[in-house]
Coordinates of C-alpha atoms and ligand atoms in Angstrom, one line a residue:
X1 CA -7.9 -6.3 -12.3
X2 CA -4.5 -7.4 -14.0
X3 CA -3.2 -10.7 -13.3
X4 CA 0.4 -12.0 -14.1
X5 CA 1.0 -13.9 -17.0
X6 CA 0.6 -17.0 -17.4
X7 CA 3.9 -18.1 -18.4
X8 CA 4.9 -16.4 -15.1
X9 CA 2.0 -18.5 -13.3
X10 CA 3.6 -22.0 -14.6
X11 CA 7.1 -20.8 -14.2
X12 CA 6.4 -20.1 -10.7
X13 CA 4.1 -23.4 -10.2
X14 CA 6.8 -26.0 -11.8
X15 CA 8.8 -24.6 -9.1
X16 CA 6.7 -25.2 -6.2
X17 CA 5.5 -28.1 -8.0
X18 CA 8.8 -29.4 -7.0
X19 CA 8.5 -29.4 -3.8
X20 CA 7.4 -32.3 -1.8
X21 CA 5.7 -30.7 1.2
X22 CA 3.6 -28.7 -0.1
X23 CA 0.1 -29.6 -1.4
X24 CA -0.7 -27.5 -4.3
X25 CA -4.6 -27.8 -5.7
X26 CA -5.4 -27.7 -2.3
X27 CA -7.8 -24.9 -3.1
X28 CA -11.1 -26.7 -3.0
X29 CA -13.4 -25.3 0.1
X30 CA -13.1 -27.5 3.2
X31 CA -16.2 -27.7 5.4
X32 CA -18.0 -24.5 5.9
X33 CA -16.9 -21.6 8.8
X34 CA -17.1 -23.3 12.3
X35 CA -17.1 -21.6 15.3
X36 CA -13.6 -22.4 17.3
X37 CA -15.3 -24.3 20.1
X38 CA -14.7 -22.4 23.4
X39 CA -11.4 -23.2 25.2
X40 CA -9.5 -24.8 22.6
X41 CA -6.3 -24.3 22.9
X42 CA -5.0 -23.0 19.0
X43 CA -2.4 -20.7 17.4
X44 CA -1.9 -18.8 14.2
X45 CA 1.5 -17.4 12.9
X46 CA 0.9 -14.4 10.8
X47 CA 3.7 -12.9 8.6
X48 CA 3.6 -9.1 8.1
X49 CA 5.4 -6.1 8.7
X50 CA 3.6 -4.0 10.8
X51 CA 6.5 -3.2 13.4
X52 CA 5.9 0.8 14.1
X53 CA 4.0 2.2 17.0
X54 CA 0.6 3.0 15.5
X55 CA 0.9 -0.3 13.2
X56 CA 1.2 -2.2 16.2
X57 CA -1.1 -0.9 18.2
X58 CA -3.9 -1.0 15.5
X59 CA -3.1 -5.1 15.0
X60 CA -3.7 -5.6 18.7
X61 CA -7.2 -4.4 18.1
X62 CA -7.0 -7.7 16.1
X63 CA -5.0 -9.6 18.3
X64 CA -7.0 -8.9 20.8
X65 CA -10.4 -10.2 19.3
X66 CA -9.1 -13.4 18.0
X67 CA -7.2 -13.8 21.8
X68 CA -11.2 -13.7 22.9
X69 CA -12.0 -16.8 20.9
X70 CA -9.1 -18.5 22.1
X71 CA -6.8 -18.1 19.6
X72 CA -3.0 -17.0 20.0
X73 CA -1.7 -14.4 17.4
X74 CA 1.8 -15.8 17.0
X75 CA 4.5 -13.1 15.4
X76 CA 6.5 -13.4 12.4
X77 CA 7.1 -9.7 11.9
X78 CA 10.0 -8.5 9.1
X79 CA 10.6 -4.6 9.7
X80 CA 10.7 -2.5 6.4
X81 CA 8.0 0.0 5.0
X82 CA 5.7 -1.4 2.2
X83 CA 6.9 -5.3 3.3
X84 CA 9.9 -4.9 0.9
X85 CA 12.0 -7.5 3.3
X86 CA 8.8 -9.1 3.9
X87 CA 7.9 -10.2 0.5
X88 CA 11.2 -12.0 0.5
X89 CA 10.8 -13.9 3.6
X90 CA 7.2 -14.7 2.6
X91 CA 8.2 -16.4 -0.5
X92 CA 11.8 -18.5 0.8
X93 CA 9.4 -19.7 3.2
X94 CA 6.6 -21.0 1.1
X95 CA 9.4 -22.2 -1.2
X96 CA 10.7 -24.1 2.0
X97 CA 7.4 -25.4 2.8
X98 CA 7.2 -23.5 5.9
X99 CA 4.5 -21.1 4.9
X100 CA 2.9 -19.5 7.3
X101 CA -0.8 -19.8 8.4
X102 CA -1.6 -16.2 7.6
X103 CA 0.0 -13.0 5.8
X104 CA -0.2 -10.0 5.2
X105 CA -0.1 -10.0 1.7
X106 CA -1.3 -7.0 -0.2
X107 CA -2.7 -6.6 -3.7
X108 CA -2.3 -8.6 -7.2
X109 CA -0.1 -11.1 -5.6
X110 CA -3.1 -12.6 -4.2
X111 CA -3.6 -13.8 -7.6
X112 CA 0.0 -15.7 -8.0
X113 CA 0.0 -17.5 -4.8
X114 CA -4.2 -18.8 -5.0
X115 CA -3.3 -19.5 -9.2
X116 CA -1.2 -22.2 -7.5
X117 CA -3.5 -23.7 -5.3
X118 CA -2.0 -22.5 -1.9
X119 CA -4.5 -19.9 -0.7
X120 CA -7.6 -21.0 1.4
X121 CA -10.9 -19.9 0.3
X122 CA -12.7 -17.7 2.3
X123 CA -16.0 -18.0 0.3
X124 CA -18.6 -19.2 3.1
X125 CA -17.0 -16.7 5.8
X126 CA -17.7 -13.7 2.9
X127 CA -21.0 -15.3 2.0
X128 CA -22.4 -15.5 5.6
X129 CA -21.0 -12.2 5.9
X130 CA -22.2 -10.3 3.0
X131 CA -18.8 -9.0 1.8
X132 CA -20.0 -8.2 -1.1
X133 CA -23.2 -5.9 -0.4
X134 CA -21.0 -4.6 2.7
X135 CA -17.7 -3.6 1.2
X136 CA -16.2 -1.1 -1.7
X137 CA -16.2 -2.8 -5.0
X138 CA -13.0 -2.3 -5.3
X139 CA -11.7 -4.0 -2.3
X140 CA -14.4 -6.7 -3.2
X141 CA -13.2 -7.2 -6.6
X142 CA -9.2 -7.0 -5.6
X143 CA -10.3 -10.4 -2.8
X144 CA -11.1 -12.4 -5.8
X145 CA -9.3 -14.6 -7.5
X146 CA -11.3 -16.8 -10.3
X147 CA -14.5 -16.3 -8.4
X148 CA -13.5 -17.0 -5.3
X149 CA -12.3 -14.8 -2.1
X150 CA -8.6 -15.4 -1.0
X151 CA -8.2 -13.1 1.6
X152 CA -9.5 -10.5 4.2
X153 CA -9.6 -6.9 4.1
X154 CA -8.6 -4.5 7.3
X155 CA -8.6 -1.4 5.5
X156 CA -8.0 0.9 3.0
X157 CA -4.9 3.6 2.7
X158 CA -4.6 6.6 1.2
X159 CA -0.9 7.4 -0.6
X160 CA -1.6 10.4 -2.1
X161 CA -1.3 12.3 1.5
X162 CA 0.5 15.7 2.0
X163 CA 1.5 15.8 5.9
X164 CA 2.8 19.2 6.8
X165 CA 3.8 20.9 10.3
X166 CA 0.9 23.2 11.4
X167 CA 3.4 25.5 13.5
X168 CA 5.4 26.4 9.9
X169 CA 2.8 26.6 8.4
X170 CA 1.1 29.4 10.8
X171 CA 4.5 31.1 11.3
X172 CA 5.1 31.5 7.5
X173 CA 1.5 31.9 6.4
X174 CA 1.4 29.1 4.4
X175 CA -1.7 26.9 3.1
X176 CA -1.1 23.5 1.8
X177 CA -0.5 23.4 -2.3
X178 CA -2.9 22.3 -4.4
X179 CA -0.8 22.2 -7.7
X180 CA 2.8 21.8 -8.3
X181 CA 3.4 25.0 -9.3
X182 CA 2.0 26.3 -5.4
X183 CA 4.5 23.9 -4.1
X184 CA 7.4 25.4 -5.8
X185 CA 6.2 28.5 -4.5
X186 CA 6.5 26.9 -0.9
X187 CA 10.0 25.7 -1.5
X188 CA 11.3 29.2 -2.4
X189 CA 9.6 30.7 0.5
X190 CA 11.0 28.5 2.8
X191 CA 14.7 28.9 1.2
X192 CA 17.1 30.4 3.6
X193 CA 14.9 29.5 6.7
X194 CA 16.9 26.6 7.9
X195 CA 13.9 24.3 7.3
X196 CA 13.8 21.4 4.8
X197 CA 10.6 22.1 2.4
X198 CA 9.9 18.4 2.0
X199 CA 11.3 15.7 4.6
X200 CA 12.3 12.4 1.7
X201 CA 14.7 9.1 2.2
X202 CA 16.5 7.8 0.2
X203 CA 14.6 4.1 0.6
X204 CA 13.2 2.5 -3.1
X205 CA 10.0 2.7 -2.4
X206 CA 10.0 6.0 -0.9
X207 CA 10.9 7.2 -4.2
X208 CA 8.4 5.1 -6.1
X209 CA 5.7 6.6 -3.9
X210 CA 7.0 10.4 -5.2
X211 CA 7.0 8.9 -8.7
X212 CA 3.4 7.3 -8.5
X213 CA 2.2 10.6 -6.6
X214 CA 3.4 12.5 -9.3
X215 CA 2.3 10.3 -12.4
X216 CA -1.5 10.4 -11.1
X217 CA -1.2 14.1 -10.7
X218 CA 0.3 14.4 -14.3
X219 CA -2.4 13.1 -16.2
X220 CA -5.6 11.1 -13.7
X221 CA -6.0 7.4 -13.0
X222 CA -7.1 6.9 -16.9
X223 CA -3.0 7.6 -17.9
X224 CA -1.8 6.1 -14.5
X225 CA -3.7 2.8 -15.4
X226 CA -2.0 2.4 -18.8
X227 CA 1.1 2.8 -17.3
X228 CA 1.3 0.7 -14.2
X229 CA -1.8 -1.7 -14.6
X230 CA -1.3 -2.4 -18.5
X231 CA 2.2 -1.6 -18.5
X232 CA 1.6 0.1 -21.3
X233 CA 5.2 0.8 -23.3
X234 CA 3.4 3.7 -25.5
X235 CA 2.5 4.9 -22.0
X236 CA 6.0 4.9 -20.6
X237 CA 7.6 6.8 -24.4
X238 CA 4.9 9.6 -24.0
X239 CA 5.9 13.0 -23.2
X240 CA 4.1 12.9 -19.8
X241 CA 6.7 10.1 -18.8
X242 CA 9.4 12.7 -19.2
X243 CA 7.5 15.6 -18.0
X244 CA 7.1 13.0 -14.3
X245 CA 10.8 11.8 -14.5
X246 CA 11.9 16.0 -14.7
X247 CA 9.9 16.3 -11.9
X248 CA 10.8 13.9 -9.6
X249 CA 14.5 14.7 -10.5
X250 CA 13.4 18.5 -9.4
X251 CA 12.3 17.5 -6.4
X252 CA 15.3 17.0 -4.6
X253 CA 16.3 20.7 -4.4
X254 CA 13.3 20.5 -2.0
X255 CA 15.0 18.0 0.4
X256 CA 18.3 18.1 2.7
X257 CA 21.0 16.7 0.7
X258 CA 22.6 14.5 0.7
X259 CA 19.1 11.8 0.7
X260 CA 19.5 8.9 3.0
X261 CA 17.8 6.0 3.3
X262 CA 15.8 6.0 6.3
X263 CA 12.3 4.3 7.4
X264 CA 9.8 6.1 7.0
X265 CA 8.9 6.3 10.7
X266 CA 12.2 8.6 10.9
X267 CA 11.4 10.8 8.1
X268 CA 8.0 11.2 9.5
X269 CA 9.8 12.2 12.8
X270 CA 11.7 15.1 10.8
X271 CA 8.7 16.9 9.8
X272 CA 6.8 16.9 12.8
X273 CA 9.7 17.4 15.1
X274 CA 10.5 21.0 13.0
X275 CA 13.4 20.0 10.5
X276 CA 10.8 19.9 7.6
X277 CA 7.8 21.0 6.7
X278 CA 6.0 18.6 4.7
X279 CA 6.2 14.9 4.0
X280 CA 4.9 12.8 1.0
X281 CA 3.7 9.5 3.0
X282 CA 0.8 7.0 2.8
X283 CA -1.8 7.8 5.4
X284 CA -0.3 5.5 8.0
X285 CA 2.2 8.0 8.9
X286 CA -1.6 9.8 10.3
X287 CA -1.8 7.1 12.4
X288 CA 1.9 7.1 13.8
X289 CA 1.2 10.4 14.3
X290 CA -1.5 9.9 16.7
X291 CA 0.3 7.1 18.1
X292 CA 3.0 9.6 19.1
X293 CA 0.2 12.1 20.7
X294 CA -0.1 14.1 18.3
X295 CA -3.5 15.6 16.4
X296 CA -4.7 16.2 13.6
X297 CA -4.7 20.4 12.7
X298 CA -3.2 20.9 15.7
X299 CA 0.4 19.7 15.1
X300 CA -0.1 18.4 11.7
X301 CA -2.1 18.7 8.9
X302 CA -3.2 16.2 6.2
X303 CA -4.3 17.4 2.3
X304 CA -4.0 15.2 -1.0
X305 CA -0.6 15.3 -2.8
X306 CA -0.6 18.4 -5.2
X307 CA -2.9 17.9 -8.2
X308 CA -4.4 14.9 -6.9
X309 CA -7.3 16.3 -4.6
X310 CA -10.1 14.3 -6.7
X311 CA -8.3 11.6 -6.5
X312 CA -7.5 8.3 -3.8
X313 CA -4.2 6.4 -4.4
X314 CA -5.0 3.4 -2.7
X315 CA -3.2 0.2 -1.0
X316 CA -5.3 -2.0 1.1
X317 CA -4.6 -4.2 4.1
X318 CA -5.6 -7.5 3.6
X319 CA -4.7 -11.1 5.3
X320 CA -4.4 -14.4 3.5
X321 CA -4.4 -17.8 4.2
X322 CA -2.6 -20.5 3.5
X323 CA -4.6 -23.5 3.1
X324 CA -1.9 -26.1 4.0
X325 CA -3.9 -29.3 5.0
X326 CA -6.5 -27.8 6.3
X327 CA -5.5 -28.1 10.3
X328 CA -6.3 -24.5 10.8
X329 CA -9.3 -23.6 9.0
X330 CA -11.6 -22.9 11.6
X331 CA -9.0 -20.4 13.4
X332 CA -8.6 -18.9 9.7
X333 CA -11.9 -18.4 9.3
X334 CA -12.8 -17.1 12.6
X335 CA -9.8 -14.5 12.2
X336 CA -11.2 -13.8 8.6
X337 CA -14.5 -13.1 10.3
X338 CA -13.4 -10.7 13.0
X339 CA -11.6 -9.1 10.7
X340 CA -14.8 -7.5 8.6
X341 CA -16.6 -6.6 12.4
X342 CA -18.0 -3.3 11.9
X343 CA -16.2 -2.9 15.4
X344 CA -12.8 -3.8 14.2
X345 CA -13.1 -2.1 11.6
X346 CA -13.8 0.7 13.0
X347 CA -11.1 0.7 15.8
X348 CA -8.7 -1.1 13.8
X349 CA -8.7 1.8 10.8
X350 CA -8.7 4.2 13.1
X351 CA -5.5 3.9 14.5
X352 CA -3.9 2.7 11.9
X353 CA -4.5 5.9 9.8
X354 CA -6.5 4.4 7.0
X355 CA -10.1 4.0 6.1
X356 CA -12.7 0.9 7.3
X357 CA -13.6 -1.2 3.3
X358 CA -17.2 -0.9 4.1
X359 CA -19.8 1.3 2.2
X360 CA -21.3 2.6 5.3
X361 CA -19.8 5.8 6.5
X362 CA -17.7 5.1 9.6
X363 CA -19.2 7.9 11.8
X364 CA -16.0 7.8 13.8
X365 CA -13.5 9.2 11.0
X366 CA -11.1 12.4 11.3
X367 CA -10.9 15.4 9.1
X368 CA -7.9 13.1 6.7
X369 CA -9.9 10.4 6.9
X370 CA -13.8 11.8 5.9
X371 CA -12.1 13.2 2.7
X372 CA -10.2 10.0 1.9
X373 CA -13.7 8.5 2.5
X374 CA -15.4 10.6 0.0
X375 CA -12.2 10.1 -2.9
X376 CA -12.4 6.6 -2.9
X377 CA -16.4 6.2 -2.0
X378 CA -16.7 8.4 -6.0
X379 CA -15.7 5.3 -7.5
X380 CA -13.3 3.0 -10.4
X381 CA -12.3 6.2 -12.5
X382 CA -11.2 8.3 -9.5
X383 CA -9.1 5.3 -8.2
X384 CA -5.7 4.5 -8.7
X385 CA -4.3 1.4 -7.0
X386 CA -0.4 1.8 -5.5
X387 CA 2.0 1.2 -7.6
X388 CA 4.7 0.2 -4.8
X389 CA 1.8 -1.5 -2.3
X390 CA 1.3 -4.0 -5.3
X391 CA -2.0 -3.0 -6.2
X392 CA -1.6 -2.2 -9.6
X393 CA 0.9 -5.3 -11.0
X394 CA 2.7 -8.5 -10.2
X395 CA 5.6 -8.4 -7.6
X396 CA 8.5 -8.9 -10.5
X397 CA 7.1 -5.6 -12.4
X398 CA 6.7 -3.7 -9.6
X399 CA 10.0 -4.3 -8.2
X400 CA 12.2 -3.6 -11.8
X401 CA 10.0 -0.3 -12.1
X402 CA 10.6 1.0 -8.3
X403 CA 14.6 -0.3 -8.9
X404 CA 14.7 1.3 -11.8
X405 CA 13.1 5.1 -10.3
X406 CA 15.2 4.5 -7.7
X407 CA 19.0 4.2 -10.0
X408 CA 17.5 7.4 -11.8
X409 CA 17.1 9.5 -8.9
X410 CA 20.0 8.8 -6.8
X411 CA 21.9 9.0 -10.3
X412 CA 22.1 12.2 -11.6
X413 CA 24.5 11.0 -14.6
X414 CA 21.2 9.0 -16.2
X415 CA 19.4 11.3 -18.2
X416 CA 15.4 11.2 -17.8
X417 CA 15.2 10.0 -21.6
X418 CA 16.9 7.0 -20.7
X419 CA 15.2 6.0 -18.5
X420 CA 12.0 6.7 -20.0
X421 CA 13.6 3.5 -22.5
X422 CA 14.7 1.8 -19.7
X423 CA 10.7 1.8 -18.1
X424 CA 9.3 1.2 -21.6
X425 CA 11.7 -1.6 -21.8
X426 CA 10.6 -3.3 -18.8
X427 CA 6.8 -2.3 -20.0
X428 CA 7.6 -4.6 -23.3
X429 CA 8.9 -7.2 -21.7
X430 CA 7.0 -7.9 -18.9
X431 CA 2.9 -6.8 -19.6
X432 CA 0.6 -9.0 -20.8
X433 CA -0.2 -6.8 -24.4
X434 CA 2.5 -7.3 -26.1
X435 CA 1.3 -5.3 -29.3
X436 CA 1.1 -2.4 -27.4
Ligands
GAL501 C1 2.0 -0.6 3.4 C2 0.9 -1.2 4.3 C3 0.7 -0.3 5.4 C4 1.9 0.2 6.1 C5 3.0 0.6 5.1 C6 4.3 1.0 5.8 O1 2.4 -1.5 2.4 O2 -0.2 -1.2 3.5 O3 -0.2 -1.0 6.3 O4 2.4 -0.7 7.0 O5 3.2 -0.3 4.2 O6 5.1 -0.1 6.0

């Protein structure tokens, strides 16, 4: 699992250093997971930015639980898809000393925030729980942080997820593409019909997910690791870079014109509502879906992202703690708990879209979700962890690469080659093998 670099690590750790209210090193366990006693009155504020229907609706299953042992969910949610605003707000407020007592806080970034001591350990709630017999290694292994557990899994998405309208579909006698070269076949079809092939905004990280759909489909999770887990720069200068970049770039004759930057929510509304017939979209958009009464093969269909069907492009969910002094570790721990129920996990994943972390096949799962089950459950060399849902590197990488995809597709003046530099550039400076 990459890590950042140290020299990023004590950058960032002089500068909370600084600051006088917060207690850095405060990682060392506190007394083991206690039970809230009944009828104590207790809050916890959790960052995150689950603000759409089906997002919403699958947290209450959470909400809900904890609400049973007495404890009140308290809101901070920041709108915007993959927590781009939410990243922000997480990190003025630690900086501030205001951090909250729990966040949504997916992927690698675990590792920054519990380097500096600010991350409660959740090592007697996973040990009393068997996390690791019970969950993916993956998920298990993404926790961890030096040997201990720093946070605590809801579930696991898939990214590389073709959505299409079942009614265009039927009426043109289409069947979803497996390869590129079937999708292009789709977009000509569909040329002339008034409908837009593939339903896009214009957001960053919309983008980034095209680009890291299409960089696992290039080459497989071996070539996708190089590139955005060792930030490799021979990885970014290799002709498959180029062949990803012309692609991407060739994928907006499949979209209305011009691209605007909407939420995702509103692009997912295009397709289903008519105006497009298929969307590029992390398997939550499943779960809006539902949340909007709609059902699987009957108004939409789900299928992996052309030449990725072997394959699971993952983000997890995942809640961490901040250890602060201590005041709220029994709440944290009971919410870290509840949160790896077979029962929550269970009704939690399936409105939300994605997939429960636990090795046991959740007998409960839809058509999407049995096959996203059986990509991830074929292990490490199958798996490629999102790019844009910080799975794969630090916060500051990911955000200069998806900037970066971003300027060259909007951009039609920047050629690919340049920006095949610009990404190796980035590659040099930031990864951790410099020699590369
Ligand atoms: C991801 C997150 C999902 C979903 C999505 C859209 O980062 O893992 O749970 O909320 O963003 O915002």
């Amino acid at each position: 699992m990459a890590r950042i670099g140290p020299a990023l690590v004590r950058g960032a750790a002089a500068c909370l250093l600084a600051l006088p209210l917060l207690a850095p090193q405060a990682r060392a366990a506190g007394p083991s997971a206690a039970p809230v006693p009944s009828g104590a009155p207790g809050s916890l504020q959790v960052l995150h930015w689950w603000t759409s229907d089906s997002e919403r609706q699958a947290i209450n299953v959470v909400v809900n639980q904890l609400a049973r042992q007495d404890i009140q969910w308290r809101d901070i949610s920041i709108p915007g898809g993959a927590g781009m605003g939410a990243g922000k707000v997480l990190k003025s407020m630690v900086l501030a000393g205001r951090a909250p007592e729990v966040t949504q806080l997916n992927g690698v970034i675990f590792g920054e925030w519990a380097d500096l001591g600010l991350l409660l350990e959740l090592d007697n709630v996973a040990v009393q729980g068997n996390w690791e017999k019970q969950m993916f290694p993956a998920v298990w292994s993404l926790l961890n942080n030096r040997g201990h557990v720093v946070a605590a899994p809801l579930g696991i998405h898939r990214v590389n997820t073709l959505f299409y309208n079942v009614a265009i579909f039927k009426r043109y006698g289409l069947t979803p593409p497996r390869t590129w070269e079937e999708f292009d076949k789709i977009v000509q079809l569909l040329r002339g019909t008034g409908i837009v092939p593939l339903a896009q905004s214009a957001e960053a990280w919309q983008i980034a997910t095209l680009f890291e759909n299409l960089a696992l489909a290039e080459s497989g999770p071996a070539y996708y690791r190089r590139l955005f887990v060792d930030m490799s720069p021979s990885a970014y200068l290799d002709a498959r870079m180029l062949h990803i970049l012309k692609r991407l770039r060739s994928l907006a004759g499949a979209m209305a014109q011009p691209v605007r930057e909407r939420p995702w929510t509103e692009v997912a509304r295009s397709m289903v509502n008519g105006e497009a017939a298929m969307f590029i979209m992390g398997d939550w958009a499943k779960g809006e879906f539902n949340a909007w009464g709609l059902t699987v093969d009957q108004q939409f269909g789900c299928a992996p992202v052309p030449g990725t069907g072997d394959y699971h492009l993952y983000s997890t969910d995942t809640l961490a703690m901040f250890a602060d002094n201590y005041s709220h570790q029994a709440m944290q721990e009971t919410l870290a708990q509840i949160t790896m129920s077979a029962a929550v996990q269970s009704d939690y994943n399936k409105i939300k879209g994605s997939i429960p972390v636990l090795r046991a096949q959740d007998p409960h799962m839809d058509r999407c979700a049995r096959d996203s089950w059986r990509a991830f459950s074929k292990g490490a060399s199958y798996q490629a962890p999102s790019l844009v849902h910080r799975m794969a590197t630090d916060e500051t990488t990911k955000d200069a690469i998806v900037a970066e995809v971003q300027r060259f597709f909007i951009d039609r003046q920047i050629t690919e080659e340049q920006t095949q530099k610009r990404l190796a550039a980035i590659a040099r400076t930031l990864s951790r093998n410099r020699n590369d």
